[in-house]
């Protein structure tokens, strides 16, 4: 029999193996945020790295940097090793998700479990569905393979959600209450958007507590609400002052565009399995339909269960988790949208990555729920027996599936670059030794990190960063790179007083991006003269041959 332990091991090996192997066959350039992480991780002083984080160089709490710094300095700072660590955390989280949800759904089944056949069947079907769904969600590739906080964020987010579910069933269990406080605080120290999940969970248990109080004067869920208030207090005292400094990077505006109707659905849709992203680009209503299907299913299933069983339906662990997942998804996205529209835009798909597991559970639960109502007899072990395959044949079929899904995952990861470094090929063709000025941190940090043939520069000029014709991230770029200049003295970062023939170089190149307006201000003032425009292979980019 294919036990859940064997399937878990196969899932862990398939995910880690395919993703790690694919790293050796794709462009290994770190992208902008990863370079920032690497600067912090390679700092010989952990205390100095923590001070640099608070300066605004990074916009996340410090748990990821501290953990990876300790591991990296104890084992290796090799980028492949650090990426593999992220992959292992991601794969471990997925296996935990598989094991936890499979046990929930197996217990929830209406079919009698007399022979153990259903238990094996449930595990196998969930195993296949989860691996296929993960392979069709591109965000899993981009986030699980980075030297960033996201894999740790996903792991602690899932751990936090599991403790919430256990406390939903056993609200007075002291061990789970302690676990909630510990895991919740760690979760808050991985990513600032974890606050949305804490607020959502606190509101959810607050509603349960109020409902119980008005109906039966019970206080069952009050301890859970109290732990959430404690977590919020700890965050306010220990991290809010530093968060306030970091938040200055988003002034006068965030680099994230304010969500629109379509980008709202796209952000959520990126967390749901998708057979063809290209098809949805051509027909965006398909993207809207995918999100609406999940939403309508949730409303239908929850409504049907509550009408039939009332509040007693929440005693079913699988259904209780389904309701919790749906509430957290709806609350976090609603709060993220409200904050983005009213204050500062934070509506970015990767910030809500923990919701991808909740959405996946929504789909799996809905599938099993529909099966029990549409085809209940076809799945009954007392009516229909599955063919009795030999252990060898089962192993061959499973091995073939794992080989195919592993190759697909490796192929997908290989073709999705984290850094689009095509412009670096055009830079490499320029006259050696001449300075090259870049207008964005997205290009400057990775190219400066790897380029040794050409001296690479970025001009820290606040007035041009504020130019209304510039893309939003220009001001964020300035503040991040100012933090890099203050903390790491990275060569190539120059101030306006240094941008002249005496300190810079009389003759230089500029990679001019159509969406950015920096060098144009100096040309308009007559400080810079353009001798030649050199076309590039990147749309919206040209190289200017300039002198003072």
Coordinates of C-alpha atoms in Angstrom, one line a residue:
X1 CA 0.0 0.0 0.0
X2 CA 1.2 3.5 -0.8
X3 CA 1.3 5.0 2.7
X4 CA 1.2 8.7 3.4
X5 CA 4.8 8.5 4.6
X6 CA 6.0 7.1 1.3
X7 CA 4.1 9.6 -0.6
X8 CA 5.4 12.4 1.5
X9 CA 9.0 11.3 0.9
X10 CA 8.3 11.1 -2.8
X11 CA 6.9 14.6 -2.8
X12 CA 9.8 16.0 -0.9
X13 CA 12.4 14.4 -3.2
X14 CA 10.5 15.4 -6.4
X15 CA 10.1 19.0 -5.4
X16 CA 13.6 19.6 -4.0
X17 CA 15.3 17.5 -6.7
X18 CA 13.7 19.1 -9.7
X19 CA 14.0 22.6 -8.4
X20 CA 17.6 22.4 -7.2
X21 CA 18.8 20.6 -10.4
X22 CA 17.1 23.2 -12.6
X23 CA 19.1 25.9 -10.8
X24 CA 22.2 24.7 -12.6
X25 CA 20.5 25.0 -16.0
X26 CA 19.1 28.5 -15.8
X27 CA 20.5 32.0 -15.6
X28 CA 22.0 32.2 -12.1
X29 CA 22.1 36.0 -11.9
X30 CA 20.6 37.3 -8.6
X31 CA 18.0 39.9 -9.2
X32 CA 17.8 43.3 -7.4
X33 CA 16.2 42.1 -4.1
X34 CA 18.4 39.1 -3.9
X35 CA 21.5 41.2 -4.3
X36 CA 20.3 43.3 -1.3
X37 CA 19.9 40.1 0.7
X38 CA 23.3 38.9 -0.3
X39 CA 24.9 42.1 0.8
X40 CA 23.3 41.7 4.2
X41 CA 24.1 38.0 4.5
X42 CA 27.8 38.4 3.5
X43 CA 28.2 41.2 6.1
X44 CA 30.8 39.8 8.6
X45 CA 28.9 41.5 11.4
X46 CA 25.3 40.3 12.1
X47 CA 24.7 43.4 14.3
X48 CA 25.7 45.7 11.4
X49 CA 23.5 43.8 9.0
X50 CA 20.5 44.3 11.4
X51 CA 21.2 48.0 11.5
X52 CA 21.4 48.1 7.7
X53 CA 18.0 46.4 7.5
X54 CA 16.4 49.1 9.7
X55 CA 18.0 51.9 7.5
X56 CA 15.5 51.1 4.7
X57 CA 17.8 48.9 2.6
X58 CA 15.3 46.1 3.1
X59 CA 11.5 46.5 3.7
X60 CA 11.1 43.2 5.7
X61 CA 11.6 42.3 9.4
X62 CA 14.9 40.7 10.3
X63 CA 14.1 37.0 11.0
X64 CA 15.1 35.8 7.5
X65 CA 18.4 37.6 7.4
X66 CA 19.4 36.4 10.9
X67 CA 18.5 32.8 10.2
X68 CA 20.2 32.6 6.8
X69 CA 23.2 34.6 8.1
X70 CA 23.8 32.0 10.8
X71 CA 23.4 29.1 8.4
X72 CA 25.3 30.8 5.6
X73 CA 28.3 31.6 7.8
X74 CA 28.2 28.2 9.4
X75 CA 28.0 26.2 6.1
X76 CA 28.3 28.3 2.9
X77 CA 27.4 31.6 1.4
X78 CA 27.3 30.1 -2.1
X79 CA 24.1 31.4 -3.8
X80 CA 23.1 27.9 -5.0
X81 CA 23.3 26.6 -1.4
X82 CA 21.2 29.5 -0.1
X83 CA 18.6 29.0 -2.9
X84 CA 18.5 25.3 -2.1
X85 CA 17.8 26.2 1.5
X86 CA 14.7 28.2 0.3
X87 CA 13.6 25.3 -1.9
X88 CA 13.9 22.9 1.0
X89 CA 11.8 25.1 3.2
X90 CA 9.2 25.4 0.5
X91 CA 9.1 21.6 -0.2
X92 CA 8.9 20.9 3.5
X93 CA 5.9 23.2 3.8
X94 CA 4.1 21.6 0.9
X95 CA 4.7 18.1 2.4
X96 CA 3.3 19.3 5.7
X97 CA 0.3 20.8 3.8
X98 CA -0.3 17.4 2.0
X99 CA -0.1 15.4 5.2
X100 CA -2.3 17.7 7.3
X101 CA -5.0 18.2 4.7
X102 CA -5.1 14.6 3.6
X103 CA -5.7 13.4 7.2
X104 CA -8.5 16.1 7.5
X105 CA -10.2 15.0 4.3
X106 CA -9.8 11.3 5.1
X107 CA -11.5 11.7 8.4
X108 CA -14.2 13.8 6.8
X109 CA -15.2 11.2 4.2
X110 CA -18.7 9.8 4.4
X111 CA -17.5 6.4 3.2
X112 CA -16.9 3.7 5.8
X113 CA -13.2 2.9 6.3
X114 CA -13.2 -0.8 6.9
X115 CA -10.2 -2.0 4.9
X116 CA -8.0 1.1 4.7
X117 CA -8.5 1.3 1.0
X118 CA -10.1 4.8 1.2
X119 CA -7.2 6.1 3.3
X120 CA -4.7 5.1 0.6
X121 CA -6.9 6.3 -2.2
X122 CA -7.5 9.7 -0.5
X123 CA -3.7 10.2 0.0
X124 CA -2.9 9.2 -3.6
X125 CA -5.5 11.5 -5.2
X126 CA -4.4 14.4 -3.0
X127 CA -0.8 13.7 -3.8
X128 CA -1.5 13.8 -7.5
X129 CA -3.7 16.9 -7.3
X130 CA -1.3 18.9 -5.1
X131 CA 1.8 18.2 -7.3
X132 CA -0.1 19.1 -10.5
X133 CA -1.6 22.2 -8.9
X134 CA 1.8 23.4 -7.6
X135 CA 3.4 22.8 -11.0
X136 CA 0.8 25.0 -12.6
X137 CA 1.2 28.0 -10.2
X138 CA 4.2 30.0 -11.6
X139 CA 4.6 32.0 -8.4
X140 CA 5.8 28.9 -6.7
X141 CA 8.8 28.8 -9.0
X142 CA 9.8 32.4 -8.6
X143 CA 9.4 32.6 -4.9
X144 CA 10.7 29.2 -3.7
X145 CA 14.0 29.6 -5.5
X146 CA 15.0 33.1 -4.2
X147 CA 17.5 34.2 -1.5
X148 CA 14.6 36.1 0.1
X149 CA 12.2 35.7 3.0
X150 CA 9.3 34.1 1.0
X151 CA 9.9 30.4 1.7
X152 CA 10.3 31.1 5.4
X153 CA 7.2 33.3 5.3
X154 CA 5.3 30.5 3.7
X155 CA 6.5 27.9 6.2
X156 CA 5.7 30.0 9.3
X157 CA 2.4 31.2 7.7
X158 CA 1.3 27.6 7.3
X159 CA 2.4 26.8 10.8
X160 CA 0.4 29.7 12.1
X161 CA -2.7 28.6 10.2
X162 CA -2.4 25.1 11.5
X163 CA -2.3 26.4 15.1
X164 CA -5.4 28.5 14.4
X165 CA -7.2 25.5 13.1
X166 CA -6.3 23.4 16.2
X167 CA -7.5 26.2 18.5
X168 CA -10.7 26.5 16.5
X169 CA -11.3 22.9 17.6
X170 CA -9.7 23.1 21.0
X171 CA -9.7 26.7 22.1
X172 CA -8.5 26.0 25.7
X173 CA -5.6 23.8 24.8
X174 CA -2.6 25.6 26.5
X175 CA 0.0 24.0 24.4
X176 CA -1.6 25.3 21.2
X177 CA -2.1 28.7 22.7
X178 CA 1.7 28.9 23.5
X179 CA 2.4 27.6 20.0
X180 CA 0.2 30.3 18.5
X181 CA 2.0 33.0 20.4
X182 CA 5.5 31.7 19.4
X183 CA 4.7 30.9 15.8
X184 CA 2.6 34.1 15.3
X185 CA 5.4 36.3 16.5
X186 CA 7.9 34.6 14.3
X187 CA 5.5 34.9 11.4
X188 CA 5.3 38.7 12.1
X189 CA 9.1 38.8 11.9
X190 CA 9.3 37.4 8.4
X191 CA 7.1 39.8 6.5
X192 CA 5.1 42.9 7.3
X193 CA 2.0 41.7 5.4
X194 CA 1.8 38.9 8.1
X195 CA 0.1 41.7 10.0
X196 CA -2.9 41.3 7.7
X197 CA -3.2 37.5 8.5
X198 CA -2.9 38.2 12.3
X199 CA -5.6 40.9 12.0
X200 CA -7.8 38.5 10.0
X201 CA -7.4 35.6 12.4
X202 CA -8.0 37.9 15.4
X203 CA -11.2 39.2 13.8
X204 CA -12.3 35.6 13.0
X205 CA -11.9 34.4 16.5
X206 CA -13.4 37.7 17.8
X207 CA -16.5 36.9 15.8
X208 CA -16.6 33.3 17.2
X209 CA -16.2 34.7 20.7
X210 CA -18.9 37.3 20.3
X211 CA -21.3 34.7 18.8
X212 CA -20.8 32.4 21.7
X213 CA -21.1 35.2 24.2
X214 CA -24.5 36.4 22.9
X215 CA -25.9 32.9 22.5
X216 CA -24.7 31.1 25.6
X217 CA -22.5 33.6 27.5
X218 CA -19.5 31.4 26.8
X219 CA -15.9 32.7 26.7
X220 CA -14.3 29.7 24.8
X221 CA -12.5 31.7 22.2
X222 CA -11.5 34.7 24.3
X223 CA -8.0 33.2 25.1
X224 CA -7.2 33.0 21.4
X225 CA -8.3 36.6 21.0
X226 CA -6.1 37.5 23.9
X227 CA -3.1 35.9 22.4
X228 CA -3.6 37.9 19.2
X229 CA -3.7 41.1 21.2
X230 CA -0.5 40.0 22.9
X231 CA 1.2 39.4 19.6
X232 CA 0.1 42.8 18.3
X233 CA 1.5 44.4 21.5
X234 CA 4.8 42.6 21.1
X235 CA 5.1 43.8 17.5
X236 CA 4.2 47.4 18.4
X237 CA 6.8 47.5 21.1
X238 CA 9.7 45.6 19.5
X239 CA 9.4 46.3 15.8
X240 CA 7.0 49.2 15.0
X241 CA 9.7 51.9 15.6
X242 CA 12.0 50.1 13.0
X243 CA 9.0 49.5 10.7
X244 CA 8.3 53.3 10.8
X245 CA 11.9 53.9 9.5
X246 CA 11.6 51.2 6.8
X247 CA 8.2 52.6 5.7
X248 CA 9.9 55.9 4.7
X249 CA 11.1 54.1 1.6
X250 CA 7.5 54.2 0.4
X251 CA 7.3 58.0 0.7
X252 CA 6.0 59.9 -1.2
X253 CA 4.5 56.8 -2.8
X254 CA 4.9 53.0 -3.0
X255 CA 6.5 51.5 -6.1
X256 CA 3.6 49.1 -6.3
X257 CA 0.9 50.4 -8.7
X258 CA -2.6 51.1 -7.2
X259 CA -4.8 48.0 -8.0
X260 CA -7.3 48.3 -10.8
X261 CA -10.2 45.9 -11.5
X262 CA -8.1 43.6 -13.6
X263 CA -4.9 43.7 -11.5
X264 CA -7.1 42.9 -8.5
X265 CA -8.2 39.7 -10.1
X266 CA -4.7 39.0 -11.5
X267 CA -3.1 39.3 -8.1
X268 CA -5.5 36.7 -6.7
X269 CA -5.4 34.6 -9.8
X270 CA -1.6 34.3 -9.7
X271 CA -2.0 32.3 -6.5
X272 CA -4.4 29.8 -8.2
X273 CA -3.2 27.0 -10.6
X274 CA -3.4 28.2 -14.2
X275 CA -3.2 26.0 -17.3
X276 CA -2.3 28.9 -19.7
X277 CA -1.2 32.4 -18.6
X278 CA -0.8 33.3 -22.3
X279 CA -4.5 32.5 -22.9
X280 CA -5.6 34.7 -20.0
X281 CA -3.5 37.6 -21.3
X282 CA -5.5 37.5 -24.5
X283 CA -8.8 36.9 -22.7
X284 CA -8.5 38.5 -19.3
X285 CA -12.1 37.6 -18.4
X286 CA -10.9 34.0 -18.0
X287 CA -8.7 35.2 -15.2
X288 CA -11.7 36.9 -13.5
X289 CA -13.8 33.7 -14.0
X290 CA -11.1 31.5 -12.2
X291 CA -11.3 33.7 -9.1
X292 CA -15.1 33.9 -9.2
X293 CA -15.4 30.1 -9.5
X294 CA -13.5 29.7 -6.2
X295 CA -15.5 32.4 -4.6
X296 CA -18.9 31.1 -5.7
X297 CA -18.0 27.5 -4.6
X298 CA -17.0 28.8 -1.2
X299 CA -20.3 30.6 -0.8
X300 CA -22.3 27.7 -2.0
X301 CA -20.6 25.0 0.1
X302 CA -20.6 27.1 3.3
X303 CA -24.2 28.2 2.8
X304 CA -25.3 24.6 2.3
X305 CA -23.5 23.3 5.3
X306 CA -24.6 26.0 7.6
X307 CA -28.3 25.8 6.5
X308 CA -28.2 22.0 7.1
X309 CA -26.2 21.8 10.4
X310 CA -26.0 25.4 11.6
X311 CA -23.1 26.3 13.9
X312 CA -22.6 22.6 14.6
X313 CA -21.1 22.2 11.2
X314 CA -17.9 23.8 12.5
X315 CA -17.3 20.8 14.7
X316 CA -16.3 19.0 11.5
X317 CA -12.5 19.6 11.3
X318 CA -12.3 19.6 7.5
X319 CA -15.2 22.0 7.1
X320 CA -13.9 24.2 9.9
X321 CA -10.6 24.6 8.1
X322 CA -12.4 25.4 4.9
X323 CA -14.3 28.2 6.6
X324 CA -11.2 29.5 8.3
X325 CA -9.3 29.4 5.0
X326 CA -12.0 31.3 3.2
X327 CA -12.3 34.0 5.9
X328 CA -8.5 34.6 5.9
X329 CA -8.3 34.8 2.1
X330 CA -11.2 37.2 1.9
X331 CA -10.0 39.4 4.9
X332 CA -6.4 39.7 3.9
X333 CA -7.2 40.6 0.3
X334 CA -9.9 43.0 1.4
X335 CA -7.5 44.7 3.9
X336 CA -4.7 44.8 1.4
X337 CA -7.0 46.4 -1.2
X338 CA -8.3 49.0 1.4
X339 CA -4.8 49.9 2.5
X340 CA -3.6 50.2 -1.2
X341 CA -6.5 52.5 -2.2
X342 CA -6.5 54.7 0.9
X343 CA -2.8 54.8 2.1
X344 CA 0.1 53.0 0.4
X345 CA -0.2 50.3 -2.3
X346 CA 0.9 46.9 -1.0
X347 CA -1.3 44.8 -3.4
X348 CA 1.4 42.5 -4.8
X349 CA 0.9 38.8 -5.4
X350 CA 4.0 37.6 -3.6
X351 CA 3.1 39.4 -0.4
X352 CA 0.0 37.1 -0.1
X353 CA 1.8 33.8 -1.0
X354 CA 0.5 32.0 2.2
X355 CA -2.9 32.3 0.7
X356 CA -1.9 30.1 -2.2
X357 CA -2.0 27.1 0.2
X358 CA -5.4 28.2 1.5
X359 CA -6.8 28.6 -2.0
X360 CA -5.4 25.1 -2.9
X361 CA -7.2 23.6 0.1
X362 CA -10.4 25.4 -1.0
X363 CA -10.2 23.7 -4.4
X364 CA -9.4 20.3 -3.0
X365 CA -12.1 20.4 -0.3
X366 CA -14.6 21.6 -2.9
X367 CA -13.7 18.7 -5.2
X368 CA -14.2 16.1 -2.4
X369 CA -17.4 17.8 -1.3
X370 CA -18.8 17.7 -4.8
X371 CA -17.8 14.1 -5.2
X372 CA -19.7 13.0 -2.1
X373 CA -22.8 14.6 -3.5
X374 CA -22.6 14.0 -7.2
X375 CA -21.0 10.5 -7.3
X376 CA -21.4 9.1 -3.7
X377 CA -22.1 5.5 -4.8
X378 CA -19.3 5.3 -7.3
X379 CA -16.7 5.8 -4.6
X380 CA -18.2 3.5 -2.0
X381 CA -15.9 0.6 -1.3
X382 CA -18.9 -1.6 -0.7
X383 CA -20.2 -1.1 -4.3
X384 CA -17.2 -0.7 -6.6
X385 CA -13.7 -2.0 -6.1
X386 CA -10.7 -0.5 -7.8
X387 CA -8.6 -2.9 -9.9
X388 CA -6.0 -4.7 -7.8
X389 CA -2.7 -3.6 -9.3
X390 CA 0.5 -5.4 -8.4
X391 CA 2.9 -3.5 -6.2
X392 CA 5.4 -3.4 -9.1
X393 CA 2.9 -1.9 -11.5
X394 CA 1.8 0.7 -8.9
X395 CA 5.5 1.6 -8.4
X396 CA 6.1 1.9 -12.1
X397 CA 3.0 4.2 -12.6
X398 CA 4.0 6.4 -9.7
X399 CA 7.6 6.5 -10.8
X400 CA 6.6 7.5 -14.3
X401 CA 4.3 10.3 -12.9
X402 CA 7.0 11.6 -10.6
X403 CA 9.6 11.6 -13.4
X404 CA 7.2 13.5 -15.7
X405 CA 6.1 16.1 -13.1
X406 CA 9.8 16.5 -12.0
X407 CA 10.9 17.2 -15.6
X408 CA 8.0 19.6 -16.0
X409 CA 8.8 21.5 -12.8
X410 CA 12.5 21.6 -13.8
X411 CA 11.6 22.9 -17.3
X412 CA 9.2 25.5 -16.0
X413 CA 11.7 26.8 -13.4
X414 CA 14.5 26.9 -15.9
X415 CA 12.5 29.1 -18.3
X416 CA 11.4 31.6 -15.7
X417 CA 14.3 34.0 -15.0
X418 CA 14.3 36.1 -11.9
X419 CA 16.5 38.8 -13.5
X420 CA 16.0 39.9 -17.1
X421 CA 19.6 40.7 -17.8
X422 CA 19.4 41.0 -21.6
X423 CA 20.7 44.6 -21.4
X424 CA 24.0 43.4 -19.9
X425 CA 24.8 41.8 -23.3
X426 CA 24.5 45.2 -25.0
X427 CA 26.6 46.8 -22.2
X428 CA 29.3 44.2 -22.8
X429 CA 29.7 45.4 -26.4
X430 CA 30.6 48.9 -25.4
X431 CA 34.1 50.3 -25.3
X432 CA 35.9 48.6 -22.3
X433 CA 36.7 50.8 -19.4
X434 CA 34.2 53.6 -20.1
X435 CA 31.7 54.3 -17.3
X436 CA 28.2 53.2 -17.8
X437 CA 25.4 55.0 -16.0
X438 CA 22.2 53.1 -15.2
X439 CA 18.9 54.7 -14.3
X440 CA 17.3 51.9 -12.2
X441 CA 18.3 49.9 -9.1
X442 CA 16.7 46.9 -10.9
X443 CA 19.7 47.0 -13.4
X444 CA 22.3 48.6 -11.3
X445 CA 22.5 46.1 -8.4
X446 CA 22.7 42.8 -10.4
X447 CA 24.9 44.2 -13.2
X448 CA 27.2 46.0 -10.7
X449 CA 27.3 42.7 -8.7
X450 CA 28.6 40.7 -11.7
X451 CA 30.0 43.1 -14.3
X452 CA 33.8 43.5 -14.0
X453 CA 34.5 44.6 -17.6
X454 CA 32.7 48.0 -17.4
X455 CA 32.6 50.4 -14.5
X456 CA 28.9 50.6 -13.6
X457 CA 27.3 53.6 -11.9
X458 CA 24.0 54.9 -10.5
X459 CA 23.4 58.6 -9.8
X460 CA 21.7 59.3 -6.4
X461 CA 19.8 62.4 -7.5
X462 CA 16.6 63.1 -5.5
X463 CA 15.1 65.9 -7.7
X464 CA 15.1 63.6 -10.8
X465 CA 13.7 60.7 -8.8
X466 CA 10.8 63.0 -8.0
X467 CA 10.2 63.8 -11.6
X468 CA 6.5 63.2 -12.3
X469 CA 7.3 61.5 -15.6
X470 CA 9.3 58.8 -13.8
X471 CA 7.9 55.4 -12.9
X472 CA 6.8 55.1 -9.3
X473 CA 9.8 53.0 -8.1
X474 CA 12.3 55.7 -8.9
X475 CA 11.9 57.2 -5.4
X476 CA 12.1 53.8 -3.8
X477 CA 15.2 53.0 -5.8
X478 CA 16.8 56.1 -4.6
X479 CA 16.1 55.4 -0.9
X480 CA 17.2 51.7 -1.1
X481 CA 20.4 52.6 -2.9
X482 CA 21.0 55.5 -0.5
X483 CA 20.8 52.9 2.3
X484 CA 23.3 50.7 0.5
X485 CA 25.7 53.6 0.0
X486 CA 25.5 54.6 3.7
X487 CA 25.9 51.0 5.0
X488 CA 28.2 49.3 2.5
X489 CA 30.0 52.0 0.6
X490 CA 29.3 50.1 -2.6
X491 CA 31.4 51.6 -5.4
X492 CA 29.4 53.0 -8.3
X493 CA 26.9 54.9 -6.2
X494 CA 27.6 58.6 -6.8
X495 CA 26.1 61.9 -5.6
X496 CA 25.2 64.9 -7.9
X497 CA 28.3 66.8 -6.7
X498 CA 30.5 63.9 -8.1
X499 CA 28.7 63.9 -11.5
X500 CA 31.1 66.2 -13.4
X501 CA 34.3 65.8 -15.4
X502 CA 36.6 66.3 -12.4
X503 CA 35.1 63.4 -10.3
X504 CA 33.4 61.2 -12.8
X505 CA 34.7 61.0 -16.4
X506 CA 34.3 63.3 -19.4
X507 CA 33.1 60.6 -21.7
X508 CA 30.5 57.9 -20.5
X509 CA 27.5 55.9 -21.6
X510 CA 23.9 56.0 -20.3
X511 CA 21.4 53.1 -20.5
X512 CA 18.3 55.2 -21.1
X513 CA 15.0 53.5 -20.2
X514 CA 11.9 54.9 -21.8
X515 CA 10.0 54.9 -18.5
X516 CA 12.7 56.7 -16.6
X517 CA 13.6 60.4 -16.6
X518 CA 17.0 61.1 -15.1
X519 CA 19.6 61.9 -17.8
X520 CA 17.0 64.0 -19.7
X521 CA 17.2 66.6 -16.9
X522 CA 21.0 67.0 -17.3
X523 CA 20.7 67.1 -21.1
X524 CA 18.0 69.8 -20.9
X525 CA 20.2 71.9 -18.7
X526 CA 23.1 71.6 -21.1
X527 CA 25.3 69.7 -18.7
X528 CA 25.4 66.6 -20.8
X529 CA 25.8 66.3 -24.6
X530 CA 24.7 63.2 -26.5
X531 CA 27.0 62.2 -29.4
X532 CA 25.4 59.0 -30.5
X533 CA 22.3 56.8 -29.8
X534 CA 23.1 53.1 -29.8
X535 CA 20.1 50.8 -30.3
X536 CA 19.7 47.7 -28.0
X537 CA 18.0 44.4 -28.2
X538 CA 15.7 45.3 -25.3
X539 CA 12.4 47.1 -26.1
X540 CA 12.2 50.6 -24.6
X541 CA 16.0 50.8 -24.0
X542 CA 18.7 52.7 -25.8
X543 CA 22.3 53.5 -24.9
X544 CA 23.4 57.1 -25.1
X545 CA 27.1 57.9 -25.9
X546 CA 27.6 61.1 -23.8
X547 CA 30.1 63.6 -22.6
X548 CA 29.9 66.7 -20.3

